[in-house]
Amino acid sequence: MHVEQQVQTWLNQQGLGSCILTPLTGYTNHVFRVEAAQDPKCSVIRIANHELAAGLCPLAQYPKHVISLHQDAVELDLAPELLGFDDQMGLMWLADVGERRTIQRHDFAEIRTLLARLHSSDLAWRSPEQTELDGANLLMLQRLATSADPKLSQIAQQLLKLAIHRGYANYPIKPVHSDLNPGNWLHDGQRWWLIDWDYARLMVAEWDYASLIVEQAWDQTHAQAFAPTMLLCDLAWFCACFALLSWDWHVQRGTQELAAKQAITTYWLQRCESGR
């Protein structure tokens, strides 16, 4: 059955009747805006893409875990209300909380408050495949250090050396979203919401700030204006590390963004080597 038909059938079973389904952009899942004649409010369906290779779509591989992560985020008032779900299909039915919007400097205080609420919670998130905690992603760097790509390997080795010297493996871990790309921020006209908690886990708090800064393509001036002062001395390293992992992600998939990802990685590597 076609994905859109699956969604329509599932919504019918929830008593919603005939709906207009509008496809929205989704990187790993199928996403639809739902408009029902008997409900003036729109909603959103996320359904797993089971055609992707194993590991590329957590909602397909670990649906119960992903749904539980989102439910935790709802409890913290960070994520849209979960109207319903199906953990066999890998389907989540969410309240519509607005549109994607570019984060501006006047939003920084609110964003910091939302992240602080998450990082100060006592959620003990572990990804299903996780055998040991790796707050600074050093295991991934170790893998990249032996990459067949000499550029990736060299930078990974440089970052590992700095991480060992600075003791990042011993930094306290917090619950983090870990995938704060522009598509995962929604604004309802009053406030910000976060979606796509599929990769949420325990890591150092710097990882969330670094992922947001790198994915927003902010420079050091914007990063310093955004991030809490207590994180600034280490932030360039975490930005370089996240940028490198993003670069590797695009290498594996052969996208058109490789040059841009390499440039961002080099930018932050230079700053983390000279900034401390």
Coordinates of C-alpha atoms in Angstrom, one line a residue:
M1 CA 0.0 0.0 0.0
H2 CA 1.3 3.5 -0.9
V3 CA 2.4 5.5 2.1
E4 CA -0.2 8.2 1.7
Q5 CA -2.9 5.5 1.6
Q6 CA -1.5 4.0 4.7
V7 CA -1.8 7.3 6.5
Q8 CA -5.3 7.9 5.2
T9 CA -6.4 4.4 6.4
W10 CA -4.9 4.9 9.8
L11 CA -6.5 8.3 10.2
N12 CA -9.9 6.8 9.2
Q13 CA -9.4 4.3 12.0
Q14 CA -9.0 7.1 14.4
G15 CA -12.4 8.5 13.3
L16 CA -11.1 11.4 11.3
G17 CA -12.7 10.5 8.0
S18 CA -11.5 11.8 4.7
C19 CA -8.5 14.2 5.0
I20 CA -6.3 16.3 2.7
L21 CA -2.7 15.2 3.1
T22 CA 0.0 17.6 1.9
P23 CA 3.5 16.2 1.7
L24 CA 6.1 18.2 3.7
T25 CA 9.9 18.0 3.6
G26 CA 11.3 15.1 5.6
Y27 CA 14.9 14.0 5.6
T28 CA 14.4 10.4 6.9
N29 CA 10.7 10.1 7.4
H30 CA 7.6 10.7 5.3
V31 CA 5.8 13.8 6.6
F32 CA 2.3 15.1 5.8
R33 CA 0.2 18.0 6.9
V34 CA -3.3 16.7 7.8
E35 CA -6.4 18.8 7.1
A36 CA -9.7 17.3 8.1
A37 CA -13.2 18.9 7.4
Q38 CA -14.4 18.1 10.9
D39 CA -11.4 19.6 12.6
P40 CA -10.4 23.2 12.0
K41 CA -6.9 22.6 13.3
C42 CA -4.2 21.1 11.1
S43 CA -2.0 18.3 12.4
V44 CA 1.1 16.5 11.1
I45 CA 1.9 12.9 10.5
R46 CA 5.4 11.5 10.6
I47 CA 5.7 7.9 9.3
A48 CA 8.9 5.9 9.0
N49 CA 10.6 5.4 5.7
H50 CA 11.2 1.6 5.7
E51 CA 12.9 1.8 2.3
L52 CA 16.1 3.4 3.8
A53 CA 19.1 1.3 4.8
A54 CA 19.2 0.1 8.4
G55 CA 20.3 2.8 10.8
L56 CA 19.2 5.7 8.6
C57 CA 15.6 6.0 10.0
P58 CA 15.4 5.5 13.7
L59 CA 11.6 5.7 13.6
A60 CA 11.6 2.6 11.3
Q61 CA 14.2 0.7 13.4
Y62 CA 13.2 1.7 16.9
P63 CA 9.7 3.1 16.8
K64 CA 8.8 2.6 20.5
H65 CA 12.1 4.3 21.5
V66 CA 11.6 7.3 19.2
I67 CA 7.9 7.7 20.3
S68 CA 9.0 7.6 24.0
L69 CA 11.7 10.3 23.4
H70 CA 9.0 12.6 21.9
Q71 CA 6.7 11.9 24.8
D72 CA 9.4 12.9 27.2
A73 CA 10.0 16.1 25.3
V74 CA 6.2 16.9 25.4
E75 CA 6.4 16.6 29.2
L76 CA 9.1 19.2 29.2
D77 CA 6.9 21.5 27.0
L78 CA 9.5 21.4 24.3
A79 CA 7.7 19.4 21.6
P80 CA 4.3 19.4 19.9
E81 CA 1.5 17.4 21.6
L82 CA 1.4 13.7 20.5
L83 CA -2.2 13.2 19.3
G84 CA -1.7 9.5 18.6
F85 CA 0.8 6.9 17.4
D86 CA 1.3 3.5 16.1
D87 CA 4.5 1.8 17.2
Q88 CA 4.1 -1.1 14.7
M89 CA 4.0 1.2 11.7
G90 CA 6.4 3.8 13.1
L91 CA 3.8 6.5 12.9
M92 CA 3.4 9.7 15.0
W93 CA 0.5 12.1 14.8
L94 CA 1.4 15.5 16.1
A95 CA -0.3 18.8 16.7
D96 CA 0.7 21.4 14.2
V97 CA 2.7 24.1 15.9
G98 CA 3.6 26.4 13.1
E99 CA 6.2 26.8 10.4
R100 CA 10.0 26.8 10.0
R101 CA 11.5 30.2 10.6
T102 CA 15.0 31.5 10.6
I103 CA 16.4 32.0 14.1
Q104 CA 17.4 35.6 14.7
R105 CA 19.5 37.2 17.4
H106 CA 16.4 38.4 19.3
D107 CA 15.4 34.6 19.6
F108 CA 18.7 33.7 21.3
A109 CA 17.5 34.1 24.9
E110 CA 14.4 31.9 24.3
I111 CA 16.4 29.2 22.6
R112 CA 18.9 29.1 25.4
T113 CA 16.1 28.8 27.9
L114 CA 14.6 25.8 26.0
L115 CA 17.9 24.1 25.8
A116 CA 18.7 24.7 29.5
R117 CA 15.3 23.1 30.4
L118 CA 16.3 20.0 28.5
H119 CA 19.8 19.8 29.8
S120 CA 18.8 20.3 33.4
S121 CA 16.2 17.5 33.2
D122 CA 16.9 14.1 34.7
L123 CA 16.1 12.2 31.6
A124 CA 18.4 9.2 31.2
W125 CA 18.2 8.7 27.5
R126 CA 20.3 6.0 25.8
S127 CA 20.0 5.1 22.2
P128 CA 19.0 1.4 21.7
E129 CA 22.4 0.5 20.1
Q130 CA 24.5 2.3 22.6
T131 CA 26.9 0.0 24.6
E132 CA 28.7 2.8 26.4
L133 CA 28.2 6.5 27.0
D134 CA 30.2 8.7 24.6
G135 CA 29.4 12.2 25.6
A136 CA 31.9 13.9 23.2
N137 CA 31.5 11.4 20.3
L138 CA 35.1 10.3 20.6
L139 CA 34.2 6.8 19.4
M140 CA 33.0 8.2 16.1
L141 CA 36.2 10.3 15.9
Q142 CA 38.2 7.1 16.4
R143 CA 36.4 5.5 13.5
L144 CA 37.0 8.5 11.3
A145 CA 40.7 8.6 12.3
T146 CA 41.1 5.4 10.3
S147 CA 39.0 6.6 7.3
A148 CA 40.2 5.9 3.8
D149 CA 39.6 9.6 3.1
P150 CA 42.9 11.2 4.1
K151 CA 41.3 14.6 4.8
L152 CA 38.7 13.2 7.1
S153 CA 41.3 11.0 8.8
Q154 CA 43.7 13.8 9.4
I155 CA 41.1 16.1 11.0
A156 CA 39.7 13.4 13.1
Q157 CA 43.2 12.6 14.5
Q158 CA 43.7 16.3 15.3
L159 CA 40.4 16.6 17.1
L160 CA 41.1 13.4 19.1
K161 CA 44.4 14.7 20.2
L162 CA 42.9 17.9 21.4
A163 CA 40.0 16.1 23.1
I164 CA 42.4 13.8 25.1
H165 CA 44.5 16.8 26.1
R166 CA 41.4 18.7 27.3
G167 CA 39.6 15.8 29.0
Y168 CA 36.4 16.0 27.0
A169 CA 35.7 12.3 27.7
N170 CA 35.2 13.2 31.4
Y171 CA 32.8 16.1 30.9
P172 CA 29.3 15.7 32.5
I173 CA 26.6 14.3 30.2
K174 CA 23.1 15.7 29.8
P175 CA 20.0 14.7 27.8
V176 CA 20.4 16.4 24.4
H177 CA 18.4 16.7 21.2
S178 CA 21.6 16.4 19.1
D179 CA 20.1 17.2 15.7
L180 CA 19.2 20.9 15.8
N181 CA 19.1 21.6 12.1
P182 CA 16.9 24.5 10.8
G183 CA 14.1 22.0 9.8
N184 CA 13.6 20.9 13.4
W185 CA 12.7 24.3 14.8
L186 CA 9.1 25.4 14.4
H187 CA 7.5 28.7 15.5
D188 CA 3.7 29.2 16.2
G189 CA 3.8 33.0 16.3
Q190 CA 4.3 33.0 20.0
R191 CA 7.1 30.6 20.8
W192 CA 9.6 28.0 19.5
W193 CA 9.0 24.2 19.4
L194 CA 11.4 21.3 18.6
I195 CA 10.6 18.3 16.5
D196 CA 12.4 15.2 15.3
W197 CA 13.8 13.8 18.6
D198 CA 14.9 10.6 16.9
Y199 CA 18.6 11.0 17.8
A200 CA 18.1 12.4 21.3
R201 CA 20.5 10.8 23.8
L202 CA 23.0 11.5 26.6
M203 CA 25.9 13.7 25.6
V204 CA 27.7 16.9 26.8
A205 CA 25.5 20.0 26.6
E206 CA 28.0 21.6 24.2
W207 CA 26.9 19.2 21.5
D208 CA 23.4 20.8 21.2
Y209 CA 24.9 24.3 20.9
A210 CA 27.5 23.1 18.4
S211 CA 24.9 21.3 16.3
L212 CA 22.7 24.3 16.2
I213 CA 25.6 26.7 15.3
V214 CA 27.0 24.5 12.6
E215 CA 23.6 23.7 11.0
Q216 CA 22.7 27.4 11.0
A217 CA 26.1 28.2 9.4
W218 CA 26.8 30.8 12.1
D219 CA 30.3 32.2 12.4
Q220 CA 32.2 32.7 15.7
T221 CA 30.7 36.1 16.3
H222 CA 27.1 34.6 16.2
A223 CA 28.2 31.6 18.3
Q224 CA 29.6 33.8 21.0
A225 CA 26.4 35.9 21.1
F226 CA 24.3 32.8 21.3
A227 CA 26.0 30.3 23.6
P228 CA 26.2 30.6 27.4
T229 CA 29.5 32.0 28.6
M230 CA 30.5 28.9 30.5
L231 CA 30.6 26.8 27.3
L232 CA 32.5 29.2 25.1
C233 CA 36.0 28.0 25.8
D234 CA 35.3 24.5 24.4
L235 CA 32.6 25.4 21.9
A236 CA 34.9 25.7 18.8
W237 CA 36.1 22.1 19.3
F238 CA 32.6 20.7 19.5
C239 CA 31.6 22.8 16.4
A240 CA 34.5 21.3 14.5
C241 CA 33.6 17.8 15.7
F242 CA 30.0 18.1 14.7
A243 CA 31.0 19.7 11.3
L244 CA 33.3 16.8 10.6
L245 CA 30.6 14.2 11.4
S246 CA 28.2 16.1 9.1
W247 CA 30.9 16.2 6.4
D248 CA 31.3 12.4 6.7
W249 CA 27.5 11.9 6.6
H250 CA 27.4 13.8 3.2
V251 CA 30.4 11.9 1.9
Q252 CA 28.6 8.6 2.6
R253 CA 25.6 9.8 0.7
G254 CA 27.4 11.6 -2.1
T255 CA 25.4 14.8 -1.7
Q256 CA 26.2 18.1 -3.4
E257 CA 27.2 19.8 -0.1
L258 CA 30.6 18.3 0.4
A259 CA 32.6 21.5 -0.3
A260 CA 30.4 23.6 2.1
K261 CA 30.8 21.0 4.8
Q262 CA 34.5 20.8 4.4
A263 CA 34.8 24.6 4.6
I264 CA 32.7 24.8 7.8
T265 CA 34.9 22.0 9.4
T266 CA 38.1 23.8 8.5
Y267 CA 36.7 27.1 9.8
W268 CA 36.0 25.7 13.3
L269 CA 39.1 23.5 13.4
Q270 CA 41.3 26.6 13.0
R271 CA 39.4 28.3 15.8
C272 CA 39.6 25.4 18.2
E273 CA 43.3 25.0 17.7
S274 CA 44.1 28.7 18.3
G275 CA 41.5 29.5 20.8
R276 CA 42.8 27.8 23.9

